[in-house]
XYZ file of C-alpha atoms in Angstrom:
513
model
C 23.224 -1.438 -3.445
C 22.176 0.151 -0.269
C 19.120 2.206 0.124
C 21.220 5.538 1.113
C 22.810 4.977 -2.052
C 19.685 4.489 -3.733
C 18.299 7.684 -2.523
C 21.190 9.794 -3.254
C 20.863 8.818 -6.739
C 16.342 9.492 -6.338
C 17.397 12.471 -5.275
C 19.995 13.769 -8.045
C 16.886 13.411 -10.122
C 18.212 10.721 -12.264
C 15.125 8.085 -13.137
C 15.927 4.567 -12.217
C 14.664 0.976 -11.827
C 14.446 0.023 -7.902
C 14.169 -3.807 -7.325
C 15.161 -5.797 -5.324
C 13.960 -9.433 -2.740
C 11.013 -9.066 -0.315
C 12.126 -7.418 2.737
C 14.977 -5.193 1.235
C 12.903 -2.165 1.662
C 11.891 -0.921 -1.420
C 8.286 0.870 -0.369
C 10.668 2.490 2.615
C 12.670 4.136 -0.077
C 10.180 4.895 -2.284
C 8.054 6.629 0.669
C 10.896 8.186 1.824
C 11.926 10.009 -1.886
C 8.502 10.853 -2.253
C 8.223 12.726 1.192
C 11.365 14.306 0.310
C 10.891 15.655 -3.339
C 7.767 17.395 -1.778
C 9.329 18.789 0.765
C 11.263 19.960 -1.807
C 8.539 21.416 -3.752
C 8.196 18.900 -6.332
C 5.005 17.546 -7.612
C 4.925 13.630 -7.651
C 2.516 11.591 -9.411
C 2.817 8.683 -7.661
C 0.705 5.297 -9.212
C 1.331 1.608 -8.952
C 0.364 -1.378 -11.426
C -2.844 -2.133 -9.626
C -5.300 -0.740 -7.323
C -4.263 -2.740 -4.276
C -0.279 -1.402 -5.162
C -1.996 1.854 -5.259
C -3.442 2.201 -1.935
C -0.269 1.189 -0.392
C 1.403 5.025 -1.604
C -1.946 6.988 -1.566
C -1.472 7.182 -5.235
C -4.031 5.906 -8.799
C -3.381 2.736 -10.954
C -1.077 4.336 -13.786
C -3.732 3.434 -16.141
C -6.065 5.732 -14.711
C -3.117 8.820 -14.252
C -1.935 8.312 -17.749
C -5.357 7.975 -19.458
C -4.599 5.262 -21.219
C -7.420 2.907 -19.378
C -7.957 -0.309 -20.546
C -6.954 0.464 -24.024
C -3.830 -1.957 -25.514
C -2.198 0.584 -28.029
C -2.538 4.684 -28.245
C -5.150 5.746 -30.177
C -4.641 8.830 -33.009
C -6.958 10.879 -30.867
C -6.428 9.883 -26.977
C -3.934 12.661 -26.452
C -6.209 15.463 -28.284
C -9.489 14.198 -26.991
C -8.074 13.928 -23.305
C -9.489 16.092 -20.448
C -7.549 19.608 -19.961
C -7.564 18.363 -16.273
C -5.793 15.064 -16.906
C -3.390 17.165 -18.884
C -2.846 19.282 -16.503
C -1.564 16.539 -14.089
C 0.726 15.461 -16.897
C 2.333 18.871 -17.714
C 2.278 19.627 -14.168
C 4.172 16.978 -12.710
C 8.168 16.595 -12.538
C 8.196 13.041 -11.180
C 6.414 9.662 -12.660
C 6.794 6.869 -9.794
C 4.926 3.492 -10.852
C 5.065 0.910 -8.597
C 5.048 -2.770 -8.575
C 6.115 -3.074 -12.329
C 6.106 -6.389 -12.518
C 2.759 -6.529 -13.820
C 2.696 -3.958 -15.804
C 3.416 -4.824 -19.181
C 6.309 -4.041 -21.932
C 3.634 -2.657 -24.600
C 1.626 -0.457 -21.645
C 5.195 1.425 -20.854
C 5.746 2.176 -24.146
C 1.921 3.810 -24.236
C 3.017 5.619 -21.475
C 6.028 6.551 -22.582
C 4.006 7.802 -25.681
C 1.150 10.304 -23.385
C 4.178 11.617 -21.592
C 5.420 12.405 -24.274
C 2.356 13.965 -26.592
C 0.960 16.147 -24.088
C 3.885 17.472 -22.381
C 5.200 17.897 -26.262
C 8.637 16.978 -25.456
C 10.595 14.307 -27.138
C 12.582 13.205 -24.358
C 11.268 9.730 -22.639
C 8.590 10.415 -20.780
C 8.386 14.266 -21.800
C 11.041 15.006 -19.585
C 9.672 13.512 -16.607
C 11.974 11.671 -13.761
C 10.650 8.310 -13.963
C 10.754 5.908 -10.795
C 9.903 2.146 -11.433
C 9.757 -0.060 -8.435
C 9.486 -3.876 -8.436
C 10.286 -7.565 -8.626
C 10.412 -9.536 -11.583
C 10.308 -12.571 -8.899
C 7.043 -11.827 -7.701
C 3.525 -11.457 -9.813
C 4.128 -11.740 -13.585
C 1.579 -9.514 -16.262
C -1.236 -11.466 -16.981
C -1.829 -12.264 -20.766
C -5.439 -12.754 -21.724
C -6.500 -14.756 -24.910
C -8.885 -11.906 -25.985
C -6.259 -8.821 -25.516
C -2.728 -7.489 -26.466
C 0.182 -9.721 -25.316
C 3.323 -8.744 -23.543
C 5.991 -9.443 -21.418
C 8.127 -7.549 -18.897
C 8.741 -3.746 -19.381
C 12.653 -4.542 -19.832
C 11.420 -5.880 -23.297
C 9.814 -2.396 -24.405
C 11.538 0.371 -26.557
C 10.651 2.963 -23.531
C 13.013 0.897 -20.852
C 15.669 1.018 -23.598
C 15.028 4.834 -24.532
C 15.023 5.933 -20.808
C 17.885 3.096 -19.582
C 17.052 4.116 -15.971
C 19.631 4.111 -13.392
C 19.255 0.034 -11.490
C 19.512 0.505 -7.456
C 19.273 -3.276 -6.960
C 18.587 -3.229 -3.217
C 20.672 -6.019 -1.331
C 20.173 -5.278 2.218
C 17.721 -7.734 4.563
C 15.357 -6.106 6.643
C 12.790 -8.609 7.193
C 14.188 -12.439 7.281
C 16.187 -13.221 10.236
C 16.720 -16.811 9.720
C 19.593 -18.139 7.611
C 17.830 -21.227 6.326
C 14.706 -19.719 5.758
C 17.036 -17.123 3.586
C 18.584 -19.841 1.802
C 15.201 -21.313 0.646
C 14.140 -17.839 -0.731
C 17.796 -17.054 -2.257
C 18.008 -20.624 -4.299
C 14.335 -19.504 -5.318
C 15.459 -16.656 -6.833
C 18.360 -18.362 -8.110
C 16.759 -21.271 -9.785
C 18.894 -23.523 -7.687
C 16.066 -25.351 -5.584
C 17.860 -28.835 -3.592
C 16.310 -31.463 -1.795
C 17.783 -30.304 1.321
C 15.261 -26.791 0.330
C 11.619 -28.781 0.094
C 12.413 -31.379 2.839
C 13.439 -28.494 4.967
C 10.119 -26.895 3.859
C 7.937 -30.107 4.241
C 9.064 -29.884 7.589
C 7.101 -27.310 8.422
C 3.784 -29.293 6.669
C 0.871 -29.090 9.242
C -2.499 -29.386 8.843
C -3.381 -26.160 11.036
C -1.210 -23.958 12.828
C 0.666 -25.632 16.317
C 1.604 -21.911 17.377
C 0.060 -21.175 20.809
C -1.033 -17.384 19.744
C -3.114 -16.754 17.238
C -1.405 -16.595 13.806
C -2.524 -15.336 9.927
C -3.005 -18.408 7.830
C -2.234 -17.447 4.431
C -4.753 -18.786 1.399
C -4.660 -18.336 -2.306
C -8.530 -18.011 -2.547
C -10.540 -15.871 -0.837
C -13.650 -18.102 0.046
C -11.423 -19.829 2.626
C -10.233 -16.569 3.926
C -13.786 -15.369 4.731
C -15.023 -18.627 6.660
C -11.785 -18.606 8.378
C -11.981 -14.992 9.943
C -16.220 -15.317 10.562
C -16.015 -18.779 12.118
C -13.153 -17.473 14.633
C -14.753 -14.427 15.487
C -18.618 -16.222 15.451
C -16.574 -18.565 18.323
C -15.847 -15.818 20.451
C -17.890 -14.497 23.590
C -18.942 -10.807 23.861
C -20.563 -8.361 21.507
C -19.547 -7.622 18.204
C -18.620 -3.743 17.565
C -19.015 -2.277 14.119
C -17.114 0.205 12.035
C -18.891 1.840 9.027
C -16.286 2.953 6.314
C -17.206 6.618 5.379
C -16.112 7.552 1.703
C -16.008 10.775 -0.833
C -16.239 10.745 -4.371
C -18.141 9.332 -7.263
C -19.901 5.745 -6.545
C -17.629 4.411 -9.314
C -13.996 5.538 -8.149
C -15.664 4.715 -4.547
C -16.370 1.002 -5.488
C -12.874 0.773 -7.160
C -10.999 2.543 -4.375
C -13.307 -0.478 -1.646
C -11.609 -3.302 -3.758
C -8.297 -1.904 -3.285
C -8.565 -1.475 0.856
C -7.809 -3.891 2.899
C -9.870 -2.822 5.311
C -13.410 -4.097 4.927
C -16.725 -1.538 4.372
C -17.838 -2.848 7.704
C -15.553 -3.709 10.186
C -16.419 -6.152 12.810
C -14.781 -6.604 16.049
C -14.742 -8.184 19.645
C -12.478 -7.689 22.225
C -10.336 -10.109 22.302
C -10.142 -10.291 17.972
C -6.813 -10.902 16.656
C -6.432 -8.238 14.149
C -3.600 -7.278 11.698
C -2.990 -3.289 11.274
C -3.027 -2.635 7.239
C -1.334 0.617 6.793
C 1.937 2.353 7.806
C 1.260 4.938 10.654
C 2.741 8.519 10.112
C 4.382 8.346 13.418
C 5.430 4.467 12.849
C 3.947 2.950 15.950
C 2.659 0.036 13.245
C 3.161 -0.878 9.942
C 1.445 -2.680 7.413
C 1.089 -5.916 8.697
C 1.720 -5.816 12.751
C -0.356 -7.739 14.363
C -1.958 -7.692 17.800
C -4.954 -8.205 19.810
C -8.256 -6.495 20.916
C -7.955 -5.863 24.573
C -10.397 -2.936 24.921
C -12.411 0.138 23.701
C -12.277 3.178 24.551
C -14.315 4.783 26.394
C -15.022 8.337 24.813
C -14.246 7.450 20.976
C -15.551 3.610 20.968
C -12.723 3.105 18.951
C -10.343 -0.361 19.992
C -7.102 -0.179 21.891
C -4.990 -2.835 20.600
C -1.841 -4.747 21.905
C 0.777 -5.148 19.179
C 2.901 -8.738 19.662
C 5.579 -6.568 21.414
C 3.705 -5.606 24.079
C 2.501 -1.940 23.333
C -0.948 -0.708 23.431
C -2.079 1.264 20.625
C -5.621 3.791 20.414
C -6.600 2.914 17.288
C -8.435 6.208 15.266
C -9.456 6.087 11.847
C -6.946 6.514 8.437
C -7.676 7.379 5.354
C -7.083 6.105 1.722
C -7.051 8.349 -1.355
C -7.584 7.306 -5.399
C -5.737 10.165 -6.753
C -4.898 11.983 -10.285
C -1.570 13.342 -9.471
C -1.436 15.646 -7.193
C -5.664 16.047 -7.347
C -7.750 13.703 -4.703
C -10.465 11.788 -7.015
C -11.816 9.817 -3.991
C -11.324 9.116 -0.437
C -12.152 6.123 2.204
C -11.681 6.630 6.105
C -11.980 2.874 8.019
C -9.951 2.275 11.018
C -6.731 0.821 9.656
C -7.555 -3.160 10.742
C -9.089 -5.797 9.231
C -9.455 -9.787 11.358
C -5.930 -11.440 10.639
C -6.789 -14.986 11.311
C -6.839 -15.495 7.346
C -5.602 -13.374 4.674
C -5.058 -14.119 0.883
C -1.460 -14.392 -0.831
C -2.050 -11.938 -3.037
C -2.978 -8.786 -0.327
C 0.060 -9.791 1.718
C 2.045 -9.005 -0.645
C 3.893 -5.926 0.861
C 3.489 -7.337 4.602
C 5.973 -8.547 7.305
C 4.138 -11.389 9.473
C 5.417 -12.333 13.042
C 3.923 -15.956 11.768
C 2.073 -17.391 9.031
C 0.361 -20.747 8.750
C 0.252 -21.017 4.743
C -1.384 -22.602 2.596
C 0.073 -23.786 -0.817
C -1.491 -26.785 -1.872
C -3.559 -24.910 -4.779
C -0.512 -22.423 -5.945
C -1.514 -21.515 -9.495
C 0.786 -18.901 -11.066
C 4.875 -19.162 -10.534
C 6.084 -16.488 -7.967
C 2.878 -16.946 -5.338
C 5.034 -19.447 -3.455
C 7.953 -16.502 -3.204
C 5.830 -14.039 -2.113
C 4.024 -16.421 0.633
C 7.041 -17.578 2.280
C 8.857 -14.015 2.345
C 6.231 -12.820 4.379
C 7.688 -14.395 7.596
C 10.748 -13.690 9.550
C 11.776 -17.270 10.335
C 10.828 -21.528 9.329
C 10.604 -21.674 13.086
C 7.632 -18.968 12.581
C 6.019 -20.991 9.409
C 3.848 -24.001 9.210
C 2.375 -25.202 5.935
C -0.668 -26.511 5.326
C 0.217 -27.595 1.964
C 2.594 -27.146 -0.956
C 2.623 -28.144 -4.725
C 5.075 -28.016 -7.563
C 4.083 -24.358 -8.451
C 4.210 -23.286 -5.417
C 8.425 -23.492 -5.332
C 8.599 -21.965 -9.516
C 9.323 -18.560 -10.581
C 8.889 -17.079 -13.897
C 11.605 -18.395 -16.340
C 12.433 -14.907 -17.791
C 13.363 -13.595 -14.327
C 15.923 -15.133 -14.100
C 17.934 -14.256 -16.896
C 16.536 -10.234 -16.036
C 17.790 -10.748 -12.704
C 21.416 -11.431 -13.709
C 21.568 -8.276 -15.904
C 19.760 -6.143 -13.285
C 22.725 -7.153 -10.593
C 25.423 -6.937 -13.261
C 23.886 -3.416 -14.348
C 23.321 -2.217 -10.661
C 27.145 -2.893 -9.444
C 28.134 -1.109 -12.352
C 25.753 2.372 -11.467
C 26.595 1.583 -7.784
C 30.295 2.534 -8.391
C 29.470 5.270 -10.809
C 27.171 7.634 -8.842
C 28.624 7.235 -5.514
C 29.576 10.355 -5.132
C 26.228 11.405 -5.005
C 26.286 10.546 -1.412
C 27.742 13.540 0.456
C 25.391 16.117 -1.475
C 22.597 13.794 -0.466
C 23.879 13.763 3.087
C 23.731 17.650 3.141
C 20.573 17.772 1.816
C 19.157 15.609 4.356
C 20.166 17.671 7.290
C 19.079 20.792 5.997
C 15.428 18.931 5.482
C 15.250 17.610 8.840
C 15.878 21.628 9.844
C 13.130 22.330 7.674
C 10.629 19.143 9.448
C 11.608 19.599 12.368
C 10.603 23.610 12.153
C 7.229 22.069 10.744
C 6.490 19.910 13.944
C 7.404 22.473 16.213
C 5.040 24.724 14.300
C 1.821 21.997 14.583
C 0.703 20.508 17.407
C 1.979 16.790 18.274
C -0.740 14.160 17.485
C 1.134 11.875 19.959
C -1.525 12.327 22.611
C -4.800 11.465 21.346
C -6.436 11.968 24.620
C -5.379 15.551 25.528
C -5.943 16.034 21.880
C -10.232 15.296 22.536
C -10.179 16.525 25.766
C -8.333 20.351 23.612
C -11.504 19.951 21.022
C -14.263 18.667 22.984
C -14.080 22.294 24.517
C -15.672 23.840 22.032
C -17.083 21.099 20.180
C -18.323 18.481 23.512
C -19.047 15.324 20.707
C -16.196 15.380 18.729
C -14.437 12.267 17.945
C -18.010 10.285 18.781
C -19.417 7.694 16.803
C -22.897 9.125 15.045
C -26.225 8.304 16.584
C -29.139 8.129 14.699
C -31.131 10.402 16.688
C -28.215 13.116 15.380
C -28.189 11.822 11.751
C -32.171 12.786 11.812
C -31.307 16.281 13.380
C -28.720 17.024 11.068
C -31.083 15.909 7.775
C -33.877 17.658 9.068
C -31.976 20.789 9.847
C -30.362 20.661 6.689
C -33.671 20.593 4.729
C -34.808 23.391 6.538
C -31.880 25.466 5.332
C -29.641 25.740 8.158
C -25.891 26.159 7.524
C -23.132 24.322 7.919
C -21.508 26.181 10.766
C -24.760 26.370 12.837
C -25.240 22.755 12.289
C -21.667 22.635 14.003
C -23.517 24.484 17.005
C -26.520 22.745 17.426
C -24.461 19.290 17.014
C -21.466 20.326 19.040
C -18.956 18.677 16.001
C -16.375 20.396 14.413
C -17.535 22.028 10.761
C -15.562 19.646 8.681
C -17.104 16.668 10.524
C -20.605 17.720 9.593
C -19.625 18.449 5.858
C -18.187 14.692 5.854
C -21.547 13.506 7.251
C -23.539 15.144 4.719
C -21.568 14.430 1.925
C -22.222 10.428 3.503
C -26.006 10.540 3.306
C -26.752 13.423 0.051
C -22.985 12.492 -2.077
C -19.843 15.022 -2.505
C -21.891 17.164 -4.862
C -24.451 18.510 -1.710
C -22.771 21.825 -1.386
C -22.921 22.164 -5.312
C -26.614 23.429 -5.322
């Protein structure tokens, strides 16, 4: 299926199962539905599997949205005794999207199946919701623990039957431009591994990267991603520059929101660092996973300028990631959207398009981390391994049989709802009127420069990094009961940059009292 007629069928409102191989562009169409259905006034409650999975979409862990926590089966009282504000969420929203399914497992959908359907006190699956699952049975597999609830994939639950969402198995390649390289990953999928597949990979067995640039080398534990990235950067002349992450929210959803960035708490650079952007931009200059080098600071912000492999320099300002409940912001982390790409693990590439990888495979431990590795590059001629084992090149055994009914089921809807294309096509225009209206309406971020130079008008230190001469000011001033707005004066920072520093030092609860 292609991903217009994917999102024709997204946007008829019909709830479906989006899958497809790495590179086929299933976060694009998921992003791209979301931003749509809210431009259309619809509230989505957009969560993911896992934390990491989270962060990706600015959304919660569905655990967290649904209530259901850790728990392994609904309790009499968890829809009764739950919060009127998690309720709220529920009743309020008209979309479910939960993404990277994979993990998730067949007993958990059926629990949330359940919630849905208790609090929004509708029997319909879900309560009525439009329910988006996105993933690949290929990649991670739920983990079963000896001392909880087992389960399998969420095909196997009586929710997936119940609901018997629409497949869009996505068939396009956006990522992999090399045919053998292709070939490797398609007779993974297909169970059909030859010689001719791990000599051709064995090829490409080095004991550290040959490529003249710096490359990410790819590691499934992170103690050898750590002395990789602090030995490279120890090795390099100049002074190190540091990035404090600033946060919002409790110290709990803080701390669980920090192990889901990739971006570290402190953020250490020289120029000259190879780096690895880890977030999509808004106005796409980079995507998660671009790659590039530090070739300069600048000189009002601090902040690095960074030259992407293609040869475009890029200011680099702070992002932000968001734990929410729905539509409701629970906690917040702003970090400059970069973390050292010398070494990376397997598991928080996943998601990630690499110009080159040197990869690591030797201690593979679970069947799909070999998949996920290797589709991370565009080419073999861009791949050197350091090692590879027998796990490394197996996928989970059910997955196959799932993917031959997912492609049999997804040609089957393909035919059936193509119509749906030429209302979709309509629809699009009239919401690129409606954007494009929007942008003319705010002004264009494009410029960061002009855009200081506008503000530092009336406030002369906006954009600059914190001294601690003005952190003591603007304690000491607070204490002694001045506002927020003159502390905007005697500071020269915009208001909502002082009420983000205080809520740094005294927590988000210092404008409570």
């Amino acid at each position: 299926m292609k991903q217009k007629t994917a999102l024709a069928i997204l946007d008829a409102g019909h709830s479906v199962f989006l899958t497809g191989p790495a590179g086929s562009g299933k976060t694009h169409v998921l992003n791209s539905f979301v931003r749509d259905a809210r431009i259309d006034g619809k509230s989505v409650a957009v969560t993911a599997s896992t934390g990491l999975a989270a962060t990706h979409l600015g959304g919660s862990t569905i655990h967290s949205w649904s209530g259901m926590g850790i728990a392994d089966e609904v309790h009499d009282r968890m829809v009764s005794d739950m919060s009127k504000s998690r309720q709220d969420q529920i009743n309020k929203a008209d979309i479910l999207v939960i993404d990277e399914v994979s993990m998730l497992h067949d007993f958990r959908l059926d629990m949330i199946d359940e919630i849905c359907r208790g609090v929004r006190g509708d029997s319909a699956p879900f309560g009525g919701l439009q329910v988006v699952l996105s993933g690949d049975f290929y990649q991670l597999p739920p983990i079963n623990r000896g001392d909880s609830r087992q389960g399998g994939f969420i095909p196997s639950s009586n929710a997936w039957e119940e609901l018997d969402p629409v497949v869009c198995y996505l068939e396009e390649q956006h990522r992999q431009d090399d045919d053998q390289l292709l070939e490797i990953l398609t007779a993974l999928r297909e169970n059909d591994i030859r010689r001719r597949h791990a000599e051709a990979l064995l090829e490409r067995k080095q004991p550290r990267t040959p490529f003249d640039d710096p490359v990410t080398e790819l590691y499934t534990r992170n103690i050898d991603v750590d002395a990789v990235n602090q030995a490279k950067l120890d090795a390099m002349e100049g002074d190190v520059r540091e990035y404090d992450m600033a946060h919002t929210g409790s110290k709990a959803r803080v701390e669980s929101l920090k192990k889901s960035c990739l971006s570290p708490e402190v953020l250490q650079l020289k120029k000259g660092a190879f780096v690895m952007f880890v977030k999509n931009s808004q106005d796409r200059s980079y995507v998660n996973g671009t790659l590039g080098e530090v070739v300069d600071f600048d000189g009002d912000t601090g902040y690095p300028v960074v030259k992407t492999r293609d040869g475009r320099s890029i200011h680099v300002v702070p992002d932000t990631w968001e734990m929410r409940d729905g539509e409701k912001k629970l906690a917040s982390l702003t970090q400059l959207p970069l973390r050292l790409a010398w070494a990376i693990t397997i598991h928080k590439s996943q998601g990630m398009t690499l110009d080159a990888a040197h990869i690591d495979l030797s201690t593979a431990f679970v069947p799909g981390m070999g998949y996920v590795a290797l589709s991370r590059v565009k080419s073999l001629k861009t791949l050197t391994l350091g090692g590879l084992n027998r796990t490394a090149l197996m996928m989970h055994e059910e997955a196959h049989t799932l993917d031959e009914t997912l492609r049999r089921k997804s040609a089957s809807d393909t035919k059936q709802h193509a119509h749906l294309e030429g209302a979709y096509d309509k629809k699009t225009q009239a919401r690129k009127k409606k954007r494009s209206q929007k942008k003319q309406a705010t002004k264009s971020a494009s410029d960061f420069g002009e855009r200081i130079k506008e503000m530092r008008k009336d406030y002369p230190n906006a954009f600059k990094r914190w001294q601690e001469t003005e952190d003591e000011t603007l304690k000491n001033s607070w204490k002694s009961g001045k506002d927020v707005k003159e502390l905007s004066e005697v500071l020269g920072r915009h208001e909502g940059s002082v009420r983000a520093r205080l809520k740094k030092h005294y927590g988000d609860d210092v404008f409570d009292s």
